[in-house]
PDB file of C-alpha atoms in Angstrom:
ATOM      1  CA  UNK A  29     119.056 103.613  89.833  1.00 72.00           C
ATOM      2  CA  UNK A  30     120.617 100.603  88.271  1.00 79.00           C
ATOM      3  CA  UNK A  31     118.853 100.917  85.271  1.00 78.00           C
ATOM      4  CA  UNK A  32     119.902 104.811  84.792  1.00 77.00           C
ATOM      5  CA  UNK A  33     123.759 103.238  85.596  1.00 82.00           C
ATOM      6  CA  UNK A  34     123.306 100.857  82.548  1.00 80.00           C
ATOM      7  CA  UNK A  35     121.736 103.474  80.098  1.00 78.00           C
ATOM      8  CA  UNK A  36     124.978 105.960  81.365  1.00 77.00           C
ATOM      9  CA  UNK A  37     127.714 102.584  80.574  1.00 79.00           C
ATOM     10  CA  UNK A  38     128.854 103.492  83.514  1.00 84.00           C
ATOM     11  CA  UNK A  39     130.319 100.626  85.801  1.00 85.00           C
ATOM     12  CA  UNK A  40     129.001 100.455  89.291  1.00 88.00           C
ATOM     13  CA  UNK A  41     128.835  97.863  92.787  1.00 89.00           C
ATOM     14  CA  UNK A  42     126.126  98.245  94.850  1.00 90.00           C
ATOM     15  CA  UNK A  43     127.201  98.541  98.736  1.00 89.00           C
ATOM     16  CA  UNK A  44     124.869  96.628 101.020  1.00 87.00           C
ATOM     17  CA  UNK A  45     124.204  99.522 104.132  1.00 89.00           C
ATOM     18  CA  UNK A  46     125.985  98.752 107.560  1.00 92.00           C
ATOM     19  CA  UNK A  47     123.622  98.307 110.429  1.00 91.00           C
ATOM     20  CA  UNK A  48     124.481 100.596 113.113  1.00 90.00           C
ATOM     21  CA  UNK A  49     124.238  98.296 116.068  1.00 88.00           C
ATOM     22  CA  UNK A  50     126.801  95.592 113.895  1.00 90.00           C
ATOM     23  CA  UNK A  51     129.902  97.621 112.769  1.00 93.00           C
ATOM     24  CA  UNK A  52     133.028  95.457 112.380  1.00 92.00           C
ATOM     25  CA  UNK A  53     135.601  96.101 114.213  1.00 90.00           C
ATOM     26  CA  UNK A  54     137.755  98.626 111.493  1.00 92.00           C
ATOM     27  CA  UNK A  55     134.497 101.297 112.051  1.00 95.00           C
ATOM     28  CA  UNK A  56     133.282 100.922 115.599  1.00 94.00           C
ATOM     29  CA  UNK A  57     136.323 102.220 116.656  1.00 94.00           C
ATOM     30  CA  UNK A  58     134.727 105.695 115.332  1.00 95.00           C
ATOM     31  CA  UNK A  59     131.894 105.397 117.344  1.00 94.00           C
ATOM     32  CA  UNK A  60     132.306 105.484 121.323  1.00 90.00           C
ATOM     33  CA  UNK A  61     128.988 104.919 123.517  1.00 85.00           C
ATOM     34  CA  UNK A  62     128.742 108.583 123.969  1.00 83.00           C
ATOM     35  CA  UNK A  63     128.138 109.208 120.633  1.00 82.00           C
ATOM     36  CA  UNK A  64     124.466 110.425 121.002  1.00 85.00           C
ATOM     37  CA  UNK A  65     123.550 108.880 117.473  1.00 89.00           C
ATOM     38  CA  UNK A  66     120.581 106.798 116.488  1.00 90.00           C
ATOM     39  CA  UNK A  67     121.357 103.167 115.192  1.00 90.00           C
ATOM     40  CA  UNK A  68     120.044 104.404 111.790  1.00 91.00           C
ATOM     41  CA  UNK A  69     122.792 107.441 111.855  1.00 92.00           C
ATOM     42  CA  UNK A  70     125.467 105.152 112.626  1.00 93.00           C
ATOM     43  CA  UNK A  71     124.846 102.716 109.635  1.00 94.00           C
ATOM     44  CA  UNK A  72     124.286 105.815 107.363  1.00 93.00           C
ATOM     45  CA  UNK A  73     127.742 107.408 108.314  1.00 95.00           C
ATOM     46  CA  UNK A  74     129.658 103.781 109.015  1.00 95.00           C
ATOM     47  CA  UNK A  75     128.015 102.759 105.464  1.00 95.00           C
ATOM     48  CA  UNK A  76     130.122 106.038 104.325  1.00 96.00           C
ATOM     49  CA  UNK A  77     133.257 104.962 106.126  1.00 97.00           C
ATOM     50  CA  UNK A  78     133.598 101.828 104.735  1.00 96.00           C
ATOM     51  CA  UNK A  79     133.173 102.495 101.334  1.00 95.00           C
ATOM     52  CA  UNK A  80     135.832 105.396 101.725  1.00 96.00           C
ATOM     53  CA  UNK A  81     137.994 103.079 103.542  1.00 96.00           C
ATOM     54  CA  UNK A  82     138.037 101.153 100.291  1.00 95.00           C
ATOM     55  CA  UNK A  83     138.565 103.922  97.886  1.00 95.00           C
ATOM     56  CA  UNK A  84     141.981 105.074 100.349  1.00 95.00           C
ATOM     57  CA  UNK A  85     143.515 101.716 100.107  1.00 94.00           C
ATOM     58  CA  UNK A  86     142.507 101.227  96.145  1.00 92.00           C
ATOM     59  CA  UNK A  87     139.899  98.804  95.901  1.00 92.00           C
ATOM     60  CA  UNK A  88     137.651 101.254  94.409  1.00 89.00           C
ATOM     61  CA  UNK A  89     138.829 103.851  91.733  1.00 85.00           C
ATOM     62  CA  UNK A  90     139.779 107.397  92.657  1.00 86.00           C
ATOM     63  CA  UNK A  91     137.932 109.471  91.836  1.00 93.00           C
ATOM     64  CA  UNK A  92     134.945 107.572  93.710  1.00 94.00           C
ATOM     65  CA  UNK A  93     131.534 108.949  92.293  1.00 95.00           C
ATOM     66  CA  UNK A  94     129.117 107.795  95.749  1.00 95.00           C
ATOM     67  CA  UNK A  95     125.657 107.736  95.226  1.00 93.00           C
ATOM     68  CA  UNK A  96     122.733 107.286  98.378  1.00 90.00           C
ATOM     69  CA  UNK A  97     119.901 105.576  97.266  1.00 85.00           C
ATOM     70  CA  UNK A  98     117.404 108.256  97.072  1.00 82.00           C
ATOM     71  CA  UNK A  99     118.963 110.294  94.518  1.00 87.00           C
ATOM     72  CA  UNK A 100     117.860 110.548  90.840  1.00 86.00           C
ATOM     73  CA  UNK A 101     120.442 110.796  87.738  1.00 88.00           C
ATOM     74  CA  UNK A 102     120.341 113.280  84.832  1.00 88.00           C
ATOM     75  CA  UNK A 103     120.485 111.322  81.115  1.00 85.00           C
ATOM     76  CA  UNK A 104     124.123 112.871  80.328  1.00 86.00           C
ATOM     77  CA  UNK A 105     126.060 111.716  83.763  1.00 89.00           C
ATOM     78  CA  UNK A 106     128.727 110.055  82.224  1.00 89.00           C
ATOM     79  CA  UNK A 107     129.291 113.300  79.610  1.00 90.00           C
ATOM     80  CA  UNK A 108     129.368 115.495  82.681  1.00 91.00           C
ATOM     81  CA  UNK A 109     131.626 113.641  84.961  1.00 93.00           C
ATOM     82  CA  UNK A 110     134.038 113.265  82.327  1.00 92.00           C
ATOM     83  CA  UNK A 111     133.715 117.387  81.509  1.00 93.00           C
ATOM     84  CA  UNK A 112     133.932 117.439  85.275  1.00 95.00           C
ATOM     85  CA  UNK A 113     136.923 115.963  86.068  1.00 94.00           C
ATOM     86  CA  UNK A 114     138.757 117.578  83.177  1.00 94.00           C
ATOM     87  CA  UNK A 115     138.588 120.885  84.681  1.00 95.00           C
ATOM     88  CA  UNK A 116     139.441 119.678  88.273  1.00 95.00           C
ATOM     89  CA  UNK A 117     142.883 121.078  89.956  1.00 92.00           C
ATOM     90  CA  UNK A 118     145.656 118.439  90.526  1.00 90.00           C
ATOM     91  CA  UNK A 119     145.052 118.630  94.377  1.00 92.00           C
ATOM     92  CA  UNK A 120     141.434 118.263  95.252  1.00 96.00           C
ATOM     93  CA  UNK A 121     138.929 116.439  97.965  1.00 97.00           C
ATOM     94  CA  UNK A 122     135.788 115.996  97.283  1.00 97.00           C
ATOM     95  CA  UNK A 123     133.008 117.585  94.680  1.00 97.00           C
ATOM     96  CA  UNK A 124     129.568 117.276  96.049  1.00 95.00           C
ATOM     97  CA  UNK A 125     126.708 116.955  93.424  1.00 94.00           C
ATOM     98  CA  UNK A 126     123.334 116.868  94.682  1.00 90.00           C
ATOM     99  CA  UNK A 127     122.675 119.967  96.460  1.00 79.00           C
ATOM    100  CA  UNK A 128     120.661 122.523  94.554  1.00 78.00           C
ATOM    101  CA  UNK A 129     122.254 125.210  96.847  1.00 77.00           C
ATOM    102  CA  UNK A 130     120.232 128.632  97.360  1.00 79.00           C
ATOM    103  CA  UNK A 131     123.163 130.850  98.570  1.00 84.00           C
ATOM    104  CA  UNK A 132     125.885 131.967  96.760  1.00 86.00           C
ATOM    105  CA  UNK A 133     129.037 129.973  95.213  1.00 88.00           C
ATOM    106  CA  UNK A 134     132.162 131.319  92.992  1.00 90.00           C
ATOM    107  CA  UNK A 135     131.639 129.789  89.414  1.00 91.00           C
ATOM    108  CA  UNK A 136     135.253 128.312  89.329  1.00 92.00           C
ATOM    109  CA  UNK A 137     135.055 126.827  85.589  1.00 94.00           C
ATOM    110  CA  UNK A 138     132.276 125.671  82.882  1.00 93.00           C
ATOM    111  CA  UNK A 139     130.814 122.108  82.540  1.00 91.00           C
ATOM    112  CA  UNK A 140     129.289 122.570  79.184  1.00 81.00           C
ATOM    113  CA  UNK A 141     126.608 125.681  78.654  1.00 74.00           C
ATOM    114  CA  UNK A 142     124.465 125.443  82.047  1.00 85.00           C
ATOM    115  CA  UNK A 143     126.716 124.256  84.606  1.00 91.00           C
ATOM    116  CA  UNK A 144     129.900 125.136  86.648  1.00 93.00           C
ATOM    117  CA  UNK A 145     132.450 124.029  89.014  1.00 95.00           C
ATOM    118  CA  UNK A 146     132.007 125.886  92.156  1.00 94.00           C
ATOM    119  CA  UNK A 147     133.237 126.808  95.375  1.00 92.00           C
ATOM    120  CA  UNK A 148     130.338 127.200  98.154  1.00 90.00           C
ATOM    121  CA  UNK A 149     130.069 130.048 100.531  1.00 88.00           C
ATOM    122  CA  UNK A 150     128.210 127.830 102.421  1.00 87.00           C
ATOM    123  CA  UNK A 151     129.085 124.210 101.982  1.00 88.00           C
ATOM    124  CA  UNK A 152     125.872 121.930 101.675  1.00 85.00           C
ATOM    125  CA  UNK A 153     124.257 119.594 104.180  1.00 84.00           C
ATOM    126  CA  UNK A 154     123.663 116.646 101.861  1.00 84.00           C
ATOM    127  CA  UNK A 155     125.463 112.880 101.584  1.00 90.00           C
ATOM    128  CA  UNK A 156     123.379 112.186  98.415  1.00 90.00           C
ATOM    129  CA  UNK A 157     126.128 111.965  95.566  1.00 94.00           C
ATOM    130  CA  UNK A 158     129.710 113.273  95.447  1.00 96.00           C
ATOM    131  CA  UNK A 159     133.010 112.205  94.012  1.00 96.00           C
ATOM    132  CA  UNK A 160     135.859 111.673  95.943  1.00 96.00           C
ATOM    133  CA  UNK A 161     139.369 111.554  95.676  1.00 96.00           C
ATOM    134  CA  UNK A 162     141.755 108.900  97.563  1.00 96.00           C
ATOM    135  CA  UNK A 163     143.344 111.854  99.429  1.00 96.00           C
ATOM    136  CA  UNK A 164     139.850 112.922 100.231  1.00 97.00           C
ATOM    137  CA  UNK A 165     138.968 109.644 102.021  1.00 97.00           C
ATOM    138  CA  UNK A 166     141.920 109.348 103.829  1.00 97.00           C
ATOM    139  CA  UNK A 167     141.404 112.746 105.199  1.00 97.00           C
ATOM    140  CA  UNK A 168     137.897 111.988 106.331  1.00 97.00           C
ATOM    141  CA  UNK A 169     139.062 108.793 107.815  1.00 97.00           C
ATOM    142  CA  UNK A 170     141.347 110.334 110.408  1.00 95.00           C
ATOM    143  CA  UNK A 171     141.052 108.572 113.778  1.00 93.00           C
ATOM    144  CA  UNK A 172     138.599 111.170 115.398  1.00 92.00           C
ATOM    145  CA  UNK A 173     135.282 109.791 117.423  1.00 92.00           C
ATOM    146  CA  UNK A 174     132.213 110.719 115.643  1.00 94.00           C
ATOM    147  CA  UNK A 175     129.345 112.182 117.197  1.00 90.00           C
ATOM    148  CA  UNK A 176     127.516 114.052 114.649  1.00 90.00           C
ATOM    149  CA  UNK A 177     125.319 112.720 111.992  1.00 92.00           C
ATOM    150  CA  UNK A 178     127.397 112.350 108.780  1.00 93.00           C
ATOM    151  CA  UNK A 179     125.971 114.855 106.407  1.00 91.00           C
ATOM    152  CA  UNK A 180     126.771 117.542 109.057  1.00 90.00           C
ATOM    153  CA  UNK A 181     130.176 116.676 109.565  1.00 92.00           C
ATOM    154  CA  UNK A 182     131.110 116.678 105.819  1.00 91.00           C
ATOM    155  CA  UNK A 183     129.568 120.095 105.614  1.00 90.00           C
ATOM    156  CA  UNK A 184     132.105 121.345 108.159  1.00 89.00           C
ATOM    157  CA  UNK A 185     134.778 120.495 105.955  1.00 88.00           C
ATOM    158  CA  UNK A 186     137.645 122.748 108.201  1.00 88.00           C
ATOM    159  CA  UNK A 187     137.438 119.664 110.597  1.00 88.00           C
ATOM    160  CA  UNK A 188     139.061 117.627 108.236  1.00 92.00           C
ATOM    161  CA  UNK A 189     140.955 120.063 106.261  1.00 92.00           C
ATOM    162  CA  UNK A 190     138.721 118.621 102.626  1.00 94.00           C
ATOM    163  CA  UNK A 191     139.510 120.772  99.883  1.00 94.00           C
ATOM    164  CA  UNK A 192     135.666 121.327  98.661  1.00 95.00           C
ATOM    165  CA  UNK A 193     134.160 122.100  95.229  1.00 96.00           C
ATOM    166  CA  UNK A 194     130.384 121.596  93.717  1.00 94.00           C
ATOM    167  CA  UNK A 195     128.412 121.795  90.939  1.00 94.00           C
ATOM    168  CA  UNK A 196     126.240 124.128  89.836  1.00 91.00           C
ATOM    169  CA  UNK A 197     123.242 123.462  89.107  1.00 91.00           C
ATOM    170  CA  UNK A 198     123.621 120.771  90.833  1.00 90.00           C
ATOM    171  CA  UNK A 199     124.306 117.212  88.934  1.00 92.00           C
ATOM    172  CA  UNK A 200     121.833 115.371  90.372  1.00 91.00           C
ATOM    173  CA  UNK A 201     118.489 115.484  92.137  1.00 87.00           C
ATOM    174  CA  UNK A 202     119.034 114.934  95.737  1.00 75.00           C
ATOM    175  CA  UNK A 203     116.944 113.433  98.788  1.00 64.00           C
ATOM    176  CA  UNK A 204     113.958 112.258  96.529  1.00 55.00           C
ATOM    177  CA  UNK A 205     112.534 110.922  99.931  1.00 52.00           C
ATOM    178  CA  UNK A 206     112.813 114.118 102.016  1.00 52.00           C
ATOM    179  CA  UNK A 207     114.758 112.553 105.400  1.00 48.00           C
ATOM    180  CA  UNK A 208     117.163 114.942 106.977  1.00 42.00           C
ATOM    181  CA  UNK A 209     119.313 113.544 109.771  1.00 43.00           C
ATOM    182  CA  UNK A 210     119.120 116.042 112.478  1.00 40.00           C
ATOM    183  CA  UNK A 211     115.214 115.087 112.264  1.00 41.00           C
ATOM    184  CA  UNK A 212     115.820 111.805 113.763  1.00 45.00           C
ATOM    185  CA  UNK A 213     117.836 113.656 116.887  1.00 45.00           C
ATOM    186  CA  UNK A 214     116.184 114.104 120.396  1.00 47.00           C
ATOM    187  CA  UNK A 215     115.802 117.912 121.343  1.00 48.00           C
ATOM    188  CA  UNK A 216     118.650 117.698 123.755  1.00 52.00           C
ATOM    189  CA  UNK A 217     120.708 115.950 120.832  1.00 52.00           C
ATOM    190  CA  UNK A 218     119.875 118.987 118.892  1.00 49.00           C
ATOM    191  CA  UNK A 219     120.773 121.172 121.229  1.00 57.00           C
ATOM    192  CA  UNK A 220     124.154 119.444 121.808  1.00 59.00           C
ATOM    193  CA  UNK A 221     124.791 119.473 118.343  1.00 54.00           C
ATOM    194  CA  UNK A 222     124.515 123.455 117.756  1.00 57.00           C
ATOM    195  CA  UNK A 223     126.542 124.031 120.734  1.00 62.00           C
ATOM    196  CA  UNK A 224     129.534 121.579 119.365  1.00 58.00           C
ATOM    197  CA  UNK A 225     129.473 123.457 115.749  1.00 56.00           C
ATOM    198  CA  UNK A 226     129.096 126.702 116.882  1.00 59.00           C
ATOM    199  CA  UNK A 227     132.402 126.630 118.649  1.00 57.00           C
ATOM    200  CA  UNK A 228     134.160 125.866 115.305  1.00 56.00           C
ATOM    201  CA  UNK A 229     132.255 127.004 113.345  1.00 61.00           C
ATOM    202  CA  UNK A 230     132.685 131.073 113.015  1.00 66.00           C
ATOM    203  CA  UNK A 231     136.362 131.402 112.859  1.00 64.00           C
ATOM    204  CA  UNK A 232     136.867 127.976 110.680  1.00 70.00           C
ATOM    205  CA  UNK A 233     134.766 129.152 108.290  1.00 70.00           C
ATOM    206  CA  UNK A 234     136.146 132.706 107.540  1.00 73.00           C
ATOM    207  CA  UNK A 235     139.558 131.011 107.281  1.00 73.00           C
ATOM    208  CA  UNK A 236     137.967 128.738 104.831  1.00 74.00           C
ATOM    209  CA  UNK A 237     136.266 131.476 102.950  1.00 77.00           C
ATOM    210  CA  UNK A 238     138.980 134.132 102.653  1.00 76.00           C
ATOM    211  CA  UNK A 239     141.030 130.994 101.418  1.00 78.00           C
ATOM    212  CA  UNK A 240     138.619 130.013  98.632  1.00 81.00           C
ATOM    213  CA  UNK A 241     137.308 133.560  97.798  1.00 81.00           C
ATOM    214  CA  UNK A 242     139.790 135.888  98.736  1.00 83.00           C
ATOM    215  CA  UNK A 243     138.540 138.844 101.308  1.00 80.00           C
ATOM    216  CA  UNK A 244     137.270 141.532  99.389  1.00 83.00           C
ATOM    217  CA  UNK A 245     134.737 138.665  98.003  1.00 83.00           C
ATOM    218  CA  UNK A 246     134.081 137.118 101.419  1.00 77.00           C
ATOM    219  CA  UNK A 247     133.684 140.693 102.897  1.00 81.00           C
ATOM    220  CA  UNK A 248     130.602 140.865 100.191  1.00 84.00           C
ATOM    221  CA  UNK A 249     129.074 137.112 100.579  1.00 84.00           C
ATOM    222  CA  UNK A 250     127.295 138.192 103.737  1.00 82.00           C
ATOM    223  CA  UNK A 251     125.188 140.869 102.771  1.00 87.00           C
ATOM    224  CA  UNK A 252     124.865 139.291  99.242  1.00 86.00           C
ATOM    225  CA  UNK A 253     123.502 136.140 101.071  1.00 86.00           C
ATOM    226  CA  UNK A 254     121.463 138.022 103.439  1.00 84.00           C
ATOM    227  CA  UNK A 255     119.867 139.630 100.373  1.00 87.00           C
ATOM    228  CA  UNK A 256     119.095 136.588  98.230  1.00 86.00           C
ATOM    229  CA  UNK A 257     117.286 135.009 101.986  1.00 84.00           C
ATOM    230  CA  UNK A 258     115.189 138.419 101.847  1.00 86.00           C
ATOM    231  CA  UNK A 259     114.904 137.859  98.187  1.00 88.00           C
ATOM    232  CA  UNK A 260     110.869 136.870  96.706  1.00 87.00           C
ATOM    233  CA  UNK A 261     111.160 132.808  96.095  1.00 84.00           C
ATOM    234  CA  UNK A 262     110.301 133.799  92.295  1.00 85.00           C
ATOM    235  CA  UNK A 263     113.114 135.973  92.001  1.00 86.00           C
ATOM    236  CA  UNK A 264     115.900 134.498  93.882  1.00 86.00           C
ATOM    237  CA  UNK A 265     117.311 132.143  91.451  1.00 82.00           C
ATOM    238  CA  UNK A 266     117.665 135.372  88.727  1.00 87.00           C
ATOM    239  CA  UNK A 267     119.509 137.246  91.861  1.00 87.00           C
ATOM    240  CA  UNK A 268     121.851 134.685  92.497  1.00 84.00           C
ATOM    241  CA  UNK A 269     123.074 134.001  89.208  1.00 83.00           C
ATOM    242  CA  UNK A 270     123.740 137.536  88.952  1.00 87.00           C
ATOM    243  CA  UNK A 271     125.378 137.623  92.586  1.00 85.00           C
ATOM    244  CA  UNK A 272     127.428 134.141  91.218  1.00 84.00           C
ATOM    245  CA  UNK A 273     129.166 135.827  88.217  1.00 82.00           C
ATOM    246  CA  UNK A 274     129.749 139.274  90.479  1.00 80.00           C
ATOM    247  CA  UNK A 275     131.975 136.441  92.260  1.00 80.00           C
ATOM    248  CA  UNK A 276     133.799 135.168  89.354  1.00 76.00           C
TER     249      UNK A 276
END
């Protein structure tokens, strides 16, 4: 990844991970005993933190662009974060990059010929890249015990009130090693963890979508959804594009 940084110009510090079972003091706090997380969840999501601690108080730029480890970078990054955060609104979050999503998102504005700024009708399950803003971080940072790996809990972005865009197709190629979080959970863990989102979840999310999509368009992202699931693999992408500018 460092060389692709170089050949992009683009100026970057590499953040050595936290180990989960040796937070300093200014993270722990998120963590109680309870939290039901692996050591290797905590240092993922505490690695997260800190960084984001350091883009609220300005030791890091804003906007942030965060990048995991196992995520590969397209030749024209630098072009398309700059066309990126052109078209961004005054008042934004976070813009995640690395999720090649499946369902269906409201093309907001054009990055170039193949790409668009997006809002997600379902918001993606991925920590590999995303820029984000200093109001973003402090958001994220509220004083709220963690007990959910942190991939899932920036999906449910209602929790923190993150104003949430993405890119379609996405930026960059995400999870190049094929590790989801949820994997590393016991089955009660699991279990715990459905139960805990589901409660939010429903209601949260149709706030969230009538706000970003307006009814009559979140009325139709269901059964649009439903049909690009049903949809033949080979045919899906073609649907969805044409389900994507329906939305627009």
């Amino acid at each position: 990844m460092s060389v692709e940084l170089k050949r992009a110009a683009m100026k970057y510090e590499r953040f050595a991970a936290l180990r989960g079972d040796q937070l300093p003091c200014g993270i722990a706090r998120y963590f109680p005993v309870d939290a039901g997380l692996s050591p290797g969840e905590i240092g993922c999501y505490a690695s997260h933190l800190a960084i984001m601690q350091r883009v609220a108080v300005g030791d890091f730029p804003s906007p942030t662009l965060v990048l995991e480890d196992d995520v590969g970078l397209p030749d024209d990054l630098a072009t398309a974060l700059d066309a990126l955060v052109a078209v961004l609104p005054e008042q934004w979050d976070i813009v995640r990059l690395s999720y090649p999503t499946k369902l269906l998102a409201r093309p907001i504005a054009k990055l170039g010929d193949d790409r668009s700024l997006v809002r997600y009708s379902r918001v993606p399950t991925t920590t590999g890249a995303y820029l984000i803003s200093a109001r973003g971080a402090r958001k994220f940072l509220a004083e709220r015990a963690r007990y959910a790996p942190i991939d899932h809990d920036l999906r449910d972005v209602w929790a923190w009130d993150l104003d949430t865009y993405g890119v379609s197709p996405a930026l960059i190629a995400h999870d190049v090693l094929g590790a989801s979080t949820i994997d590393a959970l016991s089955p009660q863990g699991r279990a715990d963890l459905r139960r805990r989102k589901r409660r939010a979840a429903l209601v949260e999310r149709l706030k969230r979508g009538v706000r970003d999509f307006g009814l009559s368009r979140w009325l139709a992202i269901g059964p649009l959804n439903f049909a690009a699931r049903i949809t033949p693999k080979s045919l899906r992408p073609s649907f969805v594009r044409w389900a994507n500018r329906r939305l627009a």
